[in-house]
CSV table of C-alpha atoms in Angstrom, one decimal:
chain,number,residue,atom,x,y,z
Y,31,GLY,CA,-6.5,-3.7,-7.7
Y,32,GLN,CA,-5.4,-5.2,-4.4
Y,33,ASN,CA,-7.9,-5.8,-1.7
Y,34,ILE,CA,-8.0,-7.3,1.7
Y,35,ASP,CA,-11.3,-7.8,3.6
Y,36,GLN,CA,-11.8,-8.5,7.2
Y,37,PRO,CA,-14.7,-7.7,9.5
Y,38,THR,CA,-14.7,-4.3,11.1
Y,39,GLU,CA,-15.6,-5.4,14.6
Y,40,MET,CA,-16.3,-8.6,16.6
Y,41,THR,CA,-17.4,-9.3,20.1
Y,42,ALA,CA,-16.7,-12.4,22.1
Y,43,THR,CA,-16.8,-13.6,25.7
Y,44,GLU,CA,-13.9,-14.2,28.0
Y,45,GLY,CA,-12.9,-17.8,27.9
Y,46,ALA,CA,-14.5,-18.5,24.6
Y,47,ILE,CA,-13.2,-19.0,21.1
Y,48,VAL,CA,-13.3,-16.5,18.2
Y,49,GLN,CA,-12.4,-16.8,14.5
Y,50,ILE,CA,-11.4,-13.7,12.5
Y,51,ASN,CA,-11.6,-14.2,8.8
Y,52,CYS,CA,-9.6,-12.5,6.1
Y,53,THR,CA,-10.0,-12.7,2.3
Y,54,TYR,CA,-7.5,-11.2,-0.1
Y,55,GLN,CA,-6.9,-10.4,-3.8
Y,56,THR,CA,-3.4,-9.3,-4.4
Y,57,SER,CA,-0.8,-9.0,-7.1
Y,58,GLY,CA,1.2,-12.1,-6.2
Y,59,PHE,CA,1.5,-13.7,-2.9
Y,60,ASN,CA,4.6,-14.2,-0.7
Y,61,GLY,CA,2.8,-15.0,2.6
Y,62,LEU,CA,0.1,-13.7,4.9
Y,63,PHE,CA,0.6,-12.1,8.3
Y,64,TRP,CA,-1.6,-11.5,11.3
Y,65,TYR,CA,-0.7,-8.7,13.7
Y,66,GLN,CA,-2.2,-7.6,16.9
Y,67,GLN,CA,-2.4,-3.9,17.6
Y,68,HIS,CA,-3.4,-2.3,20.9
Y,69,ALA,CA,-4.6,1.3,20.8
Y,70,GLY,CA,-1.8,3.7,20.5
Y,71,GLU,CA,0.8,1.1,19.9
Y,72,ALA,CA,2.6,-0.4,16.9
Y,73,PRO,CA,1.5,-3.8,15.5
Y,74,THR,CA,3.0,-6.9,17.0
Y,75,PHE,CA,3.6,-10.0,15.0
Y,76,LEU,CA,1.3,-13.0,15.6
Y,77,SER,CA,1.8,-15.4,12.7
Y,78,TYR,CA,3.0,-15.9,9.2
Y,79,ASN,CA,1.5,-18.4,6.7
Y,80,VAL,CA,2.9,-19.1,3.3
Y,81,LEU,CA,1.8,-22.7,2.8
Y,82,ASP,CA,-1.8,-24.0,3.0
Y,83,GLY,CA,-2.8,-25.3,6.4
Y,84,LEU,CA,-3.0,-24.5,10.0
Y,85,GLU,CA,-0.2,-23.1,12.1
Y,86,GLU,CA,-0.7,-23.3,15.9
Y,87,LYS,CA,1.1,-21.2,18.4
Y,88,GLY,CA,-0.3,-21.5,21.9
Y,89,ARG,CA,-3.8,-20.0,22.2
Y,90,PHE,CA,-3.5,-18.5,18.7
Y,91,SER,CA,-3.8,-20.4,15.4
Y,92,SER,CA,-3.7,-19.2,11.8
Y,93,PHE,CA,-5.0,-21.0,8.7
Y,94,LEU,CA,-4.4,-20.3,5.1
Y,95,SER,CA,-6.0,-21.5,1.8
Y,96,ARG,CA,-4.1,-19.9,-1.1
Y,97,SER,CA,-6.6,-21.3,-3.7
Y,98,LYS,CA,-9.4,-19.6,-1.9
Y,99,GLY,CA,-7.5,-16.4,-1.0
Y,100,TYR,CA,-8.6,-17.0,2.5
Y,101,SER,CA,-7.2,-17.0,6.0
Y,102,TYR,CA,-8.4,-17.0,9.5
Y,103,LEU,CA,-7.0,-16.3,12.9
Y,104,LEU,CA,-8.4,-18.4,15.7
Y,105,LEU,CA,-8.1,-17.2,19.3
Y,106,LYS,CA,-8.9,-19.7,22.1
Y,107,GLU,CA,-9.4,-19.3,25.8
Y,108,LEU,CA,-10.0,-15.6,25.3
Y,109,GLN,CA,-8.6,-13.2,27.9
Y,110,MET,CA,-9.5,-9.6,28.5
Y,111,LYS,CA,-6.0,-8.6,27.3
Y,112,ASP,CA,-6.9,-10.0,23.9
Y,113,SER,CA,-9.1,-6.9,23.3
Y,114,ALA,CA,-7.3,-5.3,20.4
Y,115,SER,CA,-7.3,-4.8,16.7
Y,116,TYR,CA,-6.2,-7.7,14.6
Y,117,LEU,CA,-4.6,-6.8,11.2
Y,118,CYS,CA,-4.4,-9.2,8.3
Y,119,ALA,CA,-1.6,-8.3,5.8
Y,120,VAL,CA,-0.4,-10.0,2.6
Y,121,LEU,CA,3.1,-9.7,1.2
Y,122,ASP,CA,2.7,-9.1,-2.5
Y,123,SER,CA,4.9,-9.9,-5.5
Y,124,ASN,CA,7.1,-6.9,-4.7
Y,125,TYR,CA,7.5,-8.0,-1.1
Y,126,GLN,CA,5.3,-5.1,0.1
Y,127,LEU,CA,2.8,-5.6,2.8
Y,128,ILE,CA,-0.8,-4.9,1.8
Y,129,TRP,CA,-2.9,-4.2,4.9
Y,130,GLY,CA,-6.5,-5.0,5.7
Y,131,ALA,CA,-8.4,-2.4,7.7
Y,132,GLY,CA,-8.2,-4.4,10.8
Y,133,THR,CA,-10.8,-6.1,13.0
Y,134,LYS,CA,-11.5,-4.6,16.4
Y,135,LEU,CA,-12.1,-7.4,18.9
Y,136,ILE,CA,-14.0,-6.6,22.0
Y,137,ILE,CA,-13.9,-9.1,24.8
Y,138,LYS,CA,-16.7,-9.1,27.4
Y,139,PRO,CA,-16.5,-10.7,30.8
E,37,GLY,CA,14.5,-11.0,17.8
E,38,ALA,CA,15.3,-7.9,15.8
E,39,VAL,CA,14.6,-4.6,17.4
E,40,VAL,CA,13.6,-1.3,15.8
E,41,SER,CA,13.5,1.9,17.8
E,42,GLN,CA,11.8,5.2,17.0
E,43,HIS,CA,12.5,8.6,18.5
E,44,PRO,CA,10.7,10.5,19.7
E,45,SER,CA,7.7,8.4,21.0
E,46,TRP,CA,5.5,11.5,20.9
E,47,VAL,CA,5.9,15.0,19.8
E,48,ILE,CA,3.7,18.1,20.0
E,49,CYS,CA,4.6,21.0,17.8
E,50,LYS,CA,3.2,24.3,16.4
E,51,SER,CA,1.7,24.6,13.0
E,52,GLY,CA,4.4,25.5,10.4
E,53,THR,CA,7.3,23.9,12.2
E,54,SER,CA,9.3,20.8,11.0
E,55,VAL,CA,9.5,17.6,12.9
E,56,LYS,CA,12.1,14.9,12.5
E,57,ILE,CA,11.4,11.3,13.4
E,58,GLU,CA,14.2,8.7,13.7
E,59,CYS,CA,14.0,5.0,13.0
E,60,ARG,CA,16.9,2.8,14.0
E,61,SER,CA,17.5,-0.9,13.6
E,62,LEU,CA,19.4,-1.8,16.8
E,63,ASP,CA,20.8,-5.3,16.1
E,64,PHE,CA,20.6,-5.8,12.3
E,65,GLN,CA,21.4,-4.0,9.1
E,66,ALA,CA,18.2,-2.7,7.5
E,67,THR,CA,18.6,-2.4,3.8
E,68,THR,CA,15.0,-1.3,3.4
E,69,MET,CA,12.9,0.7,5.7
E,70,PHE,CA,9.2,1.5,5.4
E,71,TRP,CA,7.3,4.5,6.8
E,72,TYR,CA,3.6,4.1,7.6
E,73,ARG,CA,1.0,6.5,8.8
E,74,GLN,CA,-2.1,5.5,10.8
E,75,PHE,CA,-5.1,7.7,11.5
E,76,PRO,CA,-7.4,6.8,14.4
E,77,LYS,CA,-9.5,3.6,13.8
E,78,GLN,CA,-7.8,3.1,10.4
E,79,SER,CA,-5.3,0.6,9.2
E,80,LEU,CA,-1.7,1.4,8.4
E,81,MET,CA,-1.0,3.3,5.2
E,82,LEU,CA,2.3,2.9,3.5
E,83,MET,CA,3.8,6.3,2.9
E,84,ALA,CA,7.2,5.4,1.4
E,85,THR,CA,9.8,2.8,1.0
E,86,SER,CA,13.5,3.7,1.4
E,87,ASN,CA,16.5,1.7,0.5
E,88,GLU,CA,19.9,2.6,2.0
E,89,GLY,CA,21.8,5.0,-0.1
E,90,SER,CA,19.1,5.8,-2.6
E,91,LYS,CA,16.0,8.0,-2.9
E,92,ALA,CA,12.8,6.9,-1.3
E,93,THR,CA,9.9,5.6,-3.3
E,94,TYR,CA,6.7,7.4,-2.3
E,95,GLU,CA,3.2,6.0,-2.6
E,96,GLN,CA,0.7,7.8,-4.7
E,97,GLY,CA,-0.7,10.8,-2.9
E,98,VAL,CA,2.2,11.3,-0.5
E,99,GLU,CA,4.0,14.6,-1.1
E,100,LYS,CA,7.7,13.9,-1.2
E,101,ASP,CA,8.6,17.5,-0.5
E,102,LYS,CA,6.5,17.5,2.6
E,103,PHE,CA,7.7,14.2,4.0
E,104,LEU,CA,11.4,14.1,3.5
E,105,ILE,CA,13.0,10.7,4.0
E,106,ASN,CA,16.7,10.0,4.4
E,107,HIS,CA,18.2,6.5,4.7
E,108,ALA,CA,21.8,7.4,4.9
E,109,SER,CA,23.0,4.3,6.8
E,110,LEU,CA,22.0,0.7,7.2
E,111,THR,CA,20.7,1.3,10.7
E,112,LEU,CA,19.1,4.7,10.5
E,113,SER,CA,16.3,6.3,8.5
E,114,THR,CA,14.7,9.6,9.2
E,115,LEU,CA,11.3,11.1,8.3
E,116,THR,CA,11.0,14.9,8.4
E,117,VAL,CA,7.5,16.4,8.3
E,118,THR,CA,8.1,19.8,6.9
E,119,SER,CA,5.8,22.8,7.7
E,120,ALA,CA,3.5,20.5,9.7
E,121,HIS,CA,-0.2,21.3,9.9
E,122,PRO,CA,-2.9,19.9,12.1
E,123,GLU,CA,-4.0,17.5,9.4
E,124,ASP,CA,-0.5,15.9,9.7
E,125,SER,CA,-1.3,14.8,13.2
E,126,SER,CA,-1.1,11.0,13.1
E,127,PHE,CA,0.7,7.9,14.4
E,128,TYR,CA,3.8,7.4,12.3
E,129,ILE,CA,5.3,3.9,12.3
E,130,CYS,CA,8.5,2.7,10.7
E,131,SER,CA,9.5,-0.9,9.9
E,132,ALA,CA,12.8,-2.3,8.8
E,133,ARG,CA,13.9,-5.3,6.7
E,134,GLU,CA,17.1,-7.1,6.1
E,135,GLU,CA,18.2,-7.8,2.5
E,136,ARG,CA,18.1,-11.5,2.9
E,137,GLU,CA,14.8,-11.8,4.7
E,138,LEU,CA,12.3,-10.2,2.3
E,139,ASN,CA,9.3,-11.7,4.1
E,140,GLU,CA,10.1,-10.2,7.5
E,141,GLN,CA,9.5,-6.6,8.6
E,142,PHE,CA,10.2,-5.5,12.2
E,143,PHE,CA,8.2,-2.6,13.5
E,144,GLY,CA,9.2,0.3,15.6
E,145,PRO,CA,7.0,1.4,18.5
E,146,GLY,CA,5.6,4.4,16.6
E,147,THR,CA,5.6,8.1,17.0
E,148,ARG,CA,2.5,10.1,17.9
E,149,LEU,CA,2.6,13.5,16.2
E,150,THR,CA,0.2,16.2,17.3
E,151,VAL,CA,0.3,19.5,15.5
E,152,LEU,CA,-1.4,22.4,17.2
């Protein structure tokens, strides 16, 4: 079966750095996405990795290791507005998105 | 970037009525549209995949006679929740994809359905 694991909840302090991990086992792989979702809103795109390595975009970076079935999202200089759920999703061999359950990130002042 | 709209943003209806949700791609042709449902504190659950001009493919456990999907044009797909019941109350999100860009889905803002 297809499976994506990420922590249910994480807490971090404003201004700090947090890393959200995601491991996956899917039928084929056509890339891994990270989305941010605030309560009551649709997901918004953060990053897409299809090759191994680190992709940096401002305060957010995403890493992928295909051999390990592993990715992480790194958030730097945390702000209160970063409090949200972060969803890891893998595009499988049929180009369907397989979703993780999401990690609720709580930022404390 | 590509924009997807949904209408309505929220709807409240009585049990037993039917509700139609529209999903539109505003600046691109969406050959494929996806309908998701999300319950509170849970992740997105794919309900069905629809390709323009053909019948939708429903995920296991999703009743096709209850959740009617029509994708009659390259810019519009509709989801009709027939004979809605309180357990159908959820956040419904659509996404759209172009034929040439299989690795990109653009999400609508979602529709909050509350069935009384």
